[in-house]
Short mmCIF file of C-alpha atoms in Angstrom, two decimals:
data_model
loop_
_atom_site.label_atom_id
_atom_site.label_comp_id
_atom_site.label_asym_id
_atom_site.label_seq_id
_atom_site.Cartn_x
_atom_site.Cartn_y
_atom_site.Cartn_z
CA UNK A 1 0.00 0.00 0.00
CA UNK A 2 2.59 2.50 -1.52
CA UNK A 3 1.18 5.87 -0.65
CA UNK A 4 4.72 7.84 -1.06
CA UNK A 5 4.75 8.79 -4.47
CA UNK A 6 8.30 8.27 -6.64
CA UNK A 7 9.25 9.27 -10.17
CA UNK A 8 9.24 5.49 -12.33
CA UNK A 9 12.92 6.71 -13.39
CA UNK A 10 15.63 9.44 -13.38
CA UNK A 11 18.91 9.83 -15.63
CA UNK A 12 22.07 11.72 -16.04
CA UNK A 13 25.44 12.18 -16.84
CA UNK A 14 28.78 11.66 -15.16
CA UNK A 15 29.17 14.24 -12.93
CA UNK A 16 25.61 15.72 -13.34
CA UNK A 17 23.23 16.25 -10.46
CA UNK A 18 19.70 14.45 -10.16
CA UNK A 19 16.74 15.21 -8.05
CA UNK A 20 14.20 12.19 -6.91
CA UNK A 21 10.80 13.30 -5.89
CA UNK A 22 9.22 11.70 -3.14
CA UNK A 23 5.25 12.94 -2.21
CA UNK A 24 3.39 12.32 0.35
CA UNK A 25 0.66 13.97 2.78
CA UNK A 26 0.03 15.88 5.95
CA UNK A 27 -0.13 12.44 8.03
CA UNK A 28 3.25 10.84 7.08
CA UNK A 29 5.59 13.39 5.00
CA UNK A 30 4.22 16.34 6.27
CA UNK A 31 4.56 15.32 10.26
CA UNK A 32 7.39 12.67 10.30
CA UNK A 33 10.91 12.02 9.27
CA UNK A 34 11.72 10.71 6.06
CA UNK A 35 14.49 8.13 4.96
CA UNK A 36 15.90 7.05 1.91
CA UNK A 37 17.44 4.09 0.63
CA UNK A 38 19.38 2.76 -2.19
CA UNK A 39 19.36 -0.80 -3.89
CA UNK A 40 21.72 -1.57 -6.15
CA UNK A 41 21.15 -4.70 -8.44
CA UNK A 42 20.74 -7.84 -7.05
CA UNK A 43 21.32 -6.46 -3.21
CA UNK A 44 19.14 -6.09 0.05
CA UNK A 45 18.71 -2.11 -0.02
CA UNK A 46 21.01 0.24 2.41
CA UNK A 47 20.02 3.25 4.24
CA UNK A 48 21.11 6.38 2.51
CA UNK A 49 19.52 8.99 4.82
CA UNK A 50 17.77 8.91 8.06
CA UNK A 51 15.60 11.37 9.65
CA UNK A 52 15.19 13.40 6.68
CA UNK A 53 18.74 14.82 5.97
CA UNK A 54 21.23 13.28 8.39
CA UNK A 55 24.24 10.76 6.55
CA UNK A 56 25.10 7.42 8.20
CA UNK A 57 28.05 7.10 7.96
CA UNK A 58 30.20 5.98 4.94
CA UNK A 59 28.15 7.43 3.08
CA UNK A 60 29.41 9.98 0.54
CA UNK A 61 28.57 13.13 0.86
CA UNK A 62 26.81 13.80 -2.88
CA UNK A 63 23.45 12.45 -1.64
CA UNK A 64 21.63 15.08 0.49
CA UNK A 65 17.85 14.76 1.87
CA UNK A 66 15.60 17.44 2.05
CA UNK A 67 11.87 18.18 3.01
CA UNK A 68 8.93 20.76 1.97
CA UNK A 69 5.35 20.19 3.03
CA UNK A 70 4.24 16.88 2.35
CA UNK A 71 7.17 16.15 0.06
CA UNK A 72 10.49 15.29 -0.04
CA UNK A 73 13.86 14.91 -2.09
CA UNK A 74 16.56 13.21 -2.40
CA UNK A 75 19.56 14.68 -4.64
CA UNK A 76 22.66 13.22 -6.23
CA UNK A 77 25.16 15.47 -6.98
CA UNK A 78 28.19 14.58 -8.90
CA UNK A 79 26.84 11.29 -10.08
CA UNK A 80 28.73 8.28 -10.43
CA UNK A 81 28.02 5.06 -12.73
CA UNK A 82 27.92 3.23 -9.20
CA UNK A 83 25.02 4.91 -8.29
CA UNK A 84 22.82 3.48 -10.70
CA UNK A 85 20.49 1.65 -8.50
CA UNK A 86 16.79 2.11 -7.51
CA UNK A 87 15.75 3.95 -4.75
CA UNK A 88 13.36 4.23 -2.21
CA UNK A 89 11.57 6.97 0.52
CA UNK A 90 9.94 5.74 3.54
CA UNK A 91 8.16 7.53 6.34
CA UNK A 92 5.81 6.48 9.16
CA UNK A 93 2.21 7.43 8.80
CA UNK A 94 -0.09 8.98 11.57
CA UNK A 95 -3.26 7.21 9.93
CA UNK A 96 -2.10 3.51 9.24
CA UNK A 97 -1.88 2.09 12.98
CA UNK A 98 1.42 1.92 13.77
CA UNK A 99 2.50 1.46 10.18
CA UNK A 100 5.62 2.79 8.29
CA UNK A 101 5.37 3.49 4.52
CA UNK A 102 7.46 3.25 1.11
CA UNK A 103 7.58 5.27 -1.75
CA UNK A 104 6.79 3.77 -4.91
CA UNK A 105 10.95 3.71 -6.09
CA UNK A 106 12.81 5.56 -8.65
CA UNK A 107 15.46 3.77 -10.63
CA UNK A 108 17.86 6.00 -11.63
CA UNK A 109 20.41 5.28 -14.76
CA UNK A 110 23.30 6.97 -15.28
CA UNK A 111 24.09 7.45 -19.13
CA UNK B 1 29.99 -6.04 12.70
CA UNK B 2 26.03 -5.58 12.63
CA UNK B 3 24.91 -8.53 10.80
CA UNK B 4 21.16 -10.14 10.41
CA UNK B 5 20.57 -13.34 8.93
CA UNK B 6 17.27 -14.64 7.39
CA UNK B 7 16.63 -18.44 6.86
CA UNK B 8 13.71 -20.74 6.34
CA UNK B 9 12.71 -19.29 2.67
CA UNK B 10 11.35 -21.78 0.07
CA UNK B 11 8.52 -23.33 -1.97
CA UNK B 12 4.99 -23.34 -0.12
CA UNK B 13 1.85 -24.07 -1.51
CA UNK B 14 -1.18 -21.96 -1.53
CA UNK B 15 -2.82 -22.08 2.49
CA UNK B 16 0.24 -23.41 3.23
CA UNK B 17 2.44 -22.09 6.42
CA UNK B 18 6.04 -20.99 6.28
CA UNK B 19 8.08 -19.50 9.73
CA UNK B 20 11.04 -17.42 8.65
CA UNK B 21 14.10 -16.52 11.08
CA UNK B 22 16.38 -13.68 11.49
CA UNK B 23 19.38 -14.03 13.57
CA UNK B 24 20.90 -10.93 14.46
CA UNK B 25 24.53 -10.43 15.92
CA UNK B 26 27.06 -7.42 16.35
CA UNK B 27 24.39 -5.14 18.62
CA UNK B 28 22.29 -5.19 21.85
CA UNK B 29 19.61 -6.84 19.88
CA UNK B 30 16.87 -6.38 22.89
CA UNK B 31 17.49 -2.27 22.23
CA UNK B 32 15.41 -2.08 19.28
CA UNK B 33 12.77 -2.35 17.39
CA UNK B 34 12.88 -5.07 14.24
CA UNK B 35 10.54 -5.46 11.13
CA UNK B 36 10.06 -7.16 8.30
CA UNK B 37 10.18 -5.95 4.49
CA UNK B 38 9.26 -7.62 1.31
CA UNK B 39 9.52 -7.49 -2.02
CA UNK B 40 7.47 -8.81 -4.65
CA UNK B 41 9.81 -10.06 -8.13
CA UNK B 42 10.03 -6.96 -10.10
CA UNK B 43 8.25 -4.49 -7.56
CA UNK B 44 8.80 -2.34 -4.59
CA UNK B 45 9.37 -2.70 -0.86
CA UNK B 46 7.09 -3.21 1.47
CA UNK B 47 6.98 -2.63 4.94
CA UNK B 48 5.14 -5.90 6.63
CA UNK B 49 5.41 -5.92 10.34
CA UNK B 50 7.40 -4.28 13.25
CA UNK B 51 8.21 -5.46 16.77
CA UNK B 52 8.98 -3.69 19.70
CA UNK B 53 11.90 -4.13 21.93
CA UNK B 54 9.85 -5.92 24.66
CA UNK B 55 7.96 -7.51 21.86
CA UNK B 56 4.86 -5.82 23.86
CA UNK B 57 4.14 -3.25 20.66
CA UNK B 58 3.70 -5.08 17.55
CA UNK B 59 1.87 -3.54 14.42
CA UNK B 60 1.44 -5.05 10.47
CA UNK B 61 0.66 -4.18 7.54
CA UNK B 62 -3.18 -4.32 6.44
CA UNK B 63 -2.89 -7.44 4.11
CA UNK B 64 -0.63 -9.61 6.70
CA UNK B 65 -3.45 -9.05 9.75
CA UNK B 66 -4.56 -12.48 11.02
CA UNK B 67 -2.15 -14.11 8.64
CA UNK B 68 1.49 -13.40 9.66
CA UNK B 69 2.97 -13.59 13.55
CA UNK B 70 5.69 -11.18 13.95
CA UNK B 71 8.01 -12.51 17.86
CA UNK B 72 11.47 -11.86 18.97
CA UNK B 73 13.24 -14.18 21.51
CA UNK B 74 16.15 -11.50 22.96
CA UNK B 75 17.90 -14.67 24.61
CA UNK B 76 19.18 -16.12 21.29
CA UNK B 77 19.22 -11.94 19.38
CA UNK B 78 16.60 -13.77 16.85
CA UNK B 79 14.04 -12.28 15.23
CA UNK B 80 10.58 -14.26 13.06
CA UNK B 81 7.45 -14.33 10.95
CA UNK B 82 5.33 -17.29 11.01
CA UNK B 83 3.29 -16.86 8.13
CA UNK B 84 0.06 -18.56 7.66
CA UNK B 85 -2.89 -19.24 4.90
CA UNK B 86 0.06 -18.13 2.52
CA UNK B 87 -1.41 -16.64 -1.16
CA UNK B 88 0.20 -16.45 -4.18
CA UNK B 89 0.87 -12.75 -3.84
CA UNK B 90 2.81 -12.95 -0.70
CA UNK B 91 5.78 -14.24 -3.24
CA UNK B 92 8.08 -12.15 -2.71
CA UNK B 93 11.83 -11.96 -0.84
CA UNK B 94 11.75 -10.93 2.60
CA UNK B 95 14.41 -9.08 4.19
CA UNK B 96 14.82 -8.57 8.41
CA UNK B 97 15.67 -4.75 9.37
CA UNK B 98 17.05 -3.08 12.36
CA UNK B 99 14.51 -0.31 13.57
CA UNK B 100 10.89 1.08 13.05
CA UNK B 101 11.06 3.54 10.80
CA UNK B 102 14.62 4.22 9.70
CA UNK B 103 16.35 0.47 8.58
CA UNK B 104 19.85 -0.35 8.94
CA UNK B 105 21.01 -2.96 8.31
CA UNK B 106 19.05 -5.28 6.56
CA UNK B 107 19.49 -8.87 6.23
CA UNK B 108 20.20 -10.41 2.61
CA UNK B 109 16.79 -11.67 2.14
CA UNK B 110 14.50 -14.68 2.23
CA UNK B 111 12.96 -16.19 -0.81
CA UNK B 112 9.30 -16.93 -0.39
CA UNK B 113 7.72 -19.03 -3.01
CA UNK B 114 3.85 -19.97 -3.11
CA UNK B 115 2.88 -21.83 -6.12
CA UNK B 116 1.10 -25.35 -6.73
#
C-alpha cells in the first residue's frame, strides 16, 4: 500500500546532479521524518539517509535529503556510474496504525 | 559487525504455512525495534510488520493481519514471521531490518515461493 509517491525513473550524466521526488501527505511526509534508501542490483537495499537529511556514515557526501510540506527529495550530486540503483523513501504514517510506509521507487540510470 | 541473517525461505503451496528466522549479531539486539520488508519479483518494498523491543508493541501491515505472527526471543538476538494461509501474492523476498522507521542494516533476504 505504496502511498509515497516516486518518479518510475531518473537519468544523467557523469558528474551531473539528479533530483528524486518523493510525495506524500500531511499524516506521514508532512509530520514525520523521512528516509531514503538505495538498492543496487541484485542487493538487500542500504540506508542512505535517516531522519530526513542526516548521513550514516560511509556514506558519501553527494546524496543530500531534504523536506517541503508533504514532500520530499533526495539529490545526487556529482553522479557516479555506481550509483545506478533504484531507490526508495519511507516515512511512518499517523493514519495507518502503527504502520511505516514506502515510496513507490525511482530507478535512476546513469548514461 | 552488525549482521542479520534470514533463513527458512522456500517453496509453499497456496494455504500453506512458512516461519522465517532472522538471527541478528554485532548489537544489543533487545534495544530495538525489528521489522520485516518484502519485495514482490520486479516491484517495490514493502513494509510488513514491526516489533517492539519488549515484543509488547507489535503492528502489520493491512494485508498480513490475522495471517502473519511477527516474535522476537532476545535470549538467542533472533528475530521471526510465522506466516500462515500463505497466497500467491505474498511471493516475494523478505528481508529482516534493524529499527521502526529508519532500517539499517538489513538482512540479505528470504525467498518466499507460493505456487502449486
Amino acid at each position: 500500500q505504496s502511498v509515497l509517491t516516486q518518479p518510475p525513473s531518473a537519468s544523467g550524466t557523469p558528474g551531473q546532479r539528479v533530483t528524486i521526488s518523493c510525495s506524500g501527505s500531511s499524516s506521514n511526509i508532512g509530520r514525520n521524518t523521512v528516509s531514503w534508501y538505495q538498492q543496487l542490483p541484485g542487493t538487500a537495499p542500504k540506508l542512505l539517509i535517516s531522519n530526513t537529511n542526516q548521513r550514516p556514515s560511509g556514506v558519501p557526501d553527494r546524496f543530500s535529503g531534504s523536506k517541503s510540506g508533504t514532500s520530499a527529495s533526495l539529490a545526487i550530486s556529482g553522479l557516479q556510474s555506481e550509483d545506478e540503483a533504484d531507490y526508495y523513501c519511507a516515512a511512518w504514517d499517523d493514519s495507518l496504525t502503527g504502520q511505516c510506509v514506502f515510496g513507490t521507487g525511482t530507478k535512476v540510470t546513469v548514461l | 559487525e552488525v549482521q542479520l541473517v534470514e533463513s527458512g525461505g522456500g517453496l509453499v503451496q497456496p494455504g500453506g504455512s512458512l516461519r522465517l528466522s532472522c538471527a541478528a549479531s554485532g548489537f544489543t539486539f533487545s534495544s530495538y525495534w525489528m521489522s520485516w520488508v518484502r519485495q514482490a519479483p520486479g516491484k517495490g518494498l514493502e513494509w510488513v510488520a514491526h516489533i517492539g523491543q519488549d515484543g509488547s508493541e507489535i503492528y502489520y501491515v493491512d494485508s498480513a493481519k490475522g495471517r502473519f505472527t511477527i516474535s522476537r526471543d532476545n535470549a538467542k538476538n533472533s528475530l521471526y514471521l510465522q506466516m500462515d494461509s500463505l497466497r500467491a501474492e505474498d511471493t516475494a523476498v523478505y528481508y529482516c531490518a534493524r529499527g521502526r522507521t529508519t532500517f539499517d542494516p538489513w538482512g540479505q533476504g528470504a525467498l518466499v515461493t507460493v505456487s502449486s
